[in-house]
Amino acid sequence: QVKFLESGGGSVQAGESLILSCAATGSSNSRRCMGWIRQAPGKEREVVASVYVDGDARYADSVKGRFTVSRDNAENTRENNLFLQMDNLKPEDSGMYYCAADFFLRSGCNVDSRFGSSGQGTEVTVSS
């Protein structure tokens, strides 16, 4: 089982930047694929970014070119750190952001992945 500690959310103006951080511990296999899930008010959860243990990153069209996901790529360690650099934020980026992880192989690690584990979330509010 994976445990998460997320941080970095806050309130910003449109056009500004935020960095989200997540420390994930637990089974190393279950942290092979990691990602960030966003849930906006009244909307379903969506994976905005995913990254495999080798650094291969994928993005939802809504954030492509503005968000950058990164992680440390150490395998078989007790902890992985995951980051989401969010630039040129828009009001529609507002919502709860959840750090997520699963054991997906590389081909299955993408923004269509249904992550089995996620954290408590950190809130992002972008004002126009």
XYZ file of C-alpha atoms in Angstrom:
128
model
C 0.000 0.000 0.000
C 1.246 3.480 -0.881
C 1.040 6.485 1.415
C 1.219 10.044 0.144
C 2.107 13.428 1.566
C 1.133 16.267 -0.773
C 1.957 19.952 -0.473
C 2.184 23.150 -2.488
C -1.405 24.080 -3.224
C -2.678 27.609 -2.763
C -4.456 30.582 -4.282
C -2.940 32.466 -7.195
C -3.935 34.831 -9.970
C -4.333 33.692 -13.555
C -0.988 33.555 -15.308
C 0.964 32.757 -12.162
C 2.739 29.518 -11.240
C 2.624 26.890 -8.506
C 4.644 23.785 -7.742
C 2.973 20.765 -6.158
C 5.051 18.187 -4.317
C 4.310 14.671 -3.163
C 6.291 12.202 -1.120
C 5.103 8.635 -1.665
C 6.160 5.660 0.441
C 5.255 2.003 0.382
C 5.663 -0.824 -2.091
C 8.162 0.241 -4.760
C 6.342 -1.739 -7.457
C 3.171 0.163 -6.640
C 5.009 3.427 -7.320
C 6.225 2.422 -10.772
C 3.729 4.750 -12.430
C 2.834 8.016 -10.699
C 0.615 10.896 -11.619
C -1.490 13.859 -10.646
C -5.260 13.702 -10.673
C -7.383 16.831 -10.693
C -10.973 17.161 -9.584
C -12.661 20.449 -10.318
C -15.910 21.356 -8.547
C -18.800 19.513 -10.157
C -16.554 17.585 -12.519
C -15.126 14.096 -12.632
C -11.570 13.357 -11.717
C -9.069 13.536 -14.560
C -5.444 12.570 -14.755
C -3.586 15.686 -15.851
C -0.110 14.167 -15.880
C 1.536 10.775 -15.499
C 5.166 9.750 -15.322
C 6.770 6.333 -15.433
C 9.756 5.352 -13.313
C 12.081 6.044 -16.289
C 10.772 9.599 -16.602
C 8.440 9.077 -19.566
C 5.749 11.732 -19.014
C 2.295 12.176 -20.508
C -0.114 15.103 -20.238
C -3.772 15.836 -20.702
C -4.423 18.171 -23.626
C -5.798 20.794 -21.240
C -2.422 21.251 -19.528
C 0.054 20.346 -22.266
C 2.700 23.034 -22.630
C 1.888 24.588 -19.257
C 2.423 21.799 -16.723
C 5.556 19.742 -16.193
C 5.595 16.558 -14.137
C 8.800 15.122 -12.735
C 9.903 12.507 -10.259
C 12.997 10.999 -8.878
C 13.624 7.786 -10.721
C 15.162 5.655 -8.049
C 13.679 2.178 -8.002
C 13.380 -0.118 -5.055
C 13.616 2.714 -2.574
C 11.365 3.458 0.349
C 10.222 6.824 -1.026
C 9.618 8.599 -4.306
C 9.114 12.306 -4.764
C 6.748 13.576 -7.415
C 6.379 17.178 -8.571
C 4.032 19.164 -10.752
C 5.249 22.514 -12.049
C 2.177 24.490 -13.117
C 2.787 27.606 -15.200
C 0.416 30.103 -16.798
C -2.384 28.901 -14.566
C -5.967 29.451 -15.649
C -9.166 29.613 -13.581
C -10.205 26.258 -15.061
C -7.133 24.695 -13.427
C -8.747 25.221 -10.038
C -9.588 22.113 -8.043
C -8.191 19.456 -5.783
C -4.987 17.845 -6.966
C -4.221 14.312 -5.865
C -0.927 12.505 -6.047
C -1.450 8.981 -7.347
C 0.516 5.799 -7.963
C 0.104 2.303 -9.302
C 2.112 -0.646 -10.595
C 1.281 -0.094 -14.297
C 3.943 -1.036 -16.795
C 5.287 1.669 -19.103
C 2.721 1.092 -21.847
C -0.093 1.477 -19.376
C 1.184 4.588 -17.629
C -0.704 7.488 -19.193
C -3.470 9.991 -18.591
C -6.106 7.307 -19.199
C -4.751 5.234 -16.316
C -7.076 4.417 -13.454
C -4.775 4.789 -10.484
C -5.532 2.533 -7.579
C -3.941 4.682 -4.878
C -4.079 8.407 -4.290
C -3.520 10.907 -1.510
C -5.744 13.316 0.378
C -5.189 16.104 -2.110
C -4.059 19.696 -2.086
C -6.273 22.536 -3.260
C -5.426 24.942 -6.054
C -7.475 28.078 -6.647
C -6.818 30.308 -9.644
C -8.579 33.651 -9.805
C -9.135 35.618 -12.985
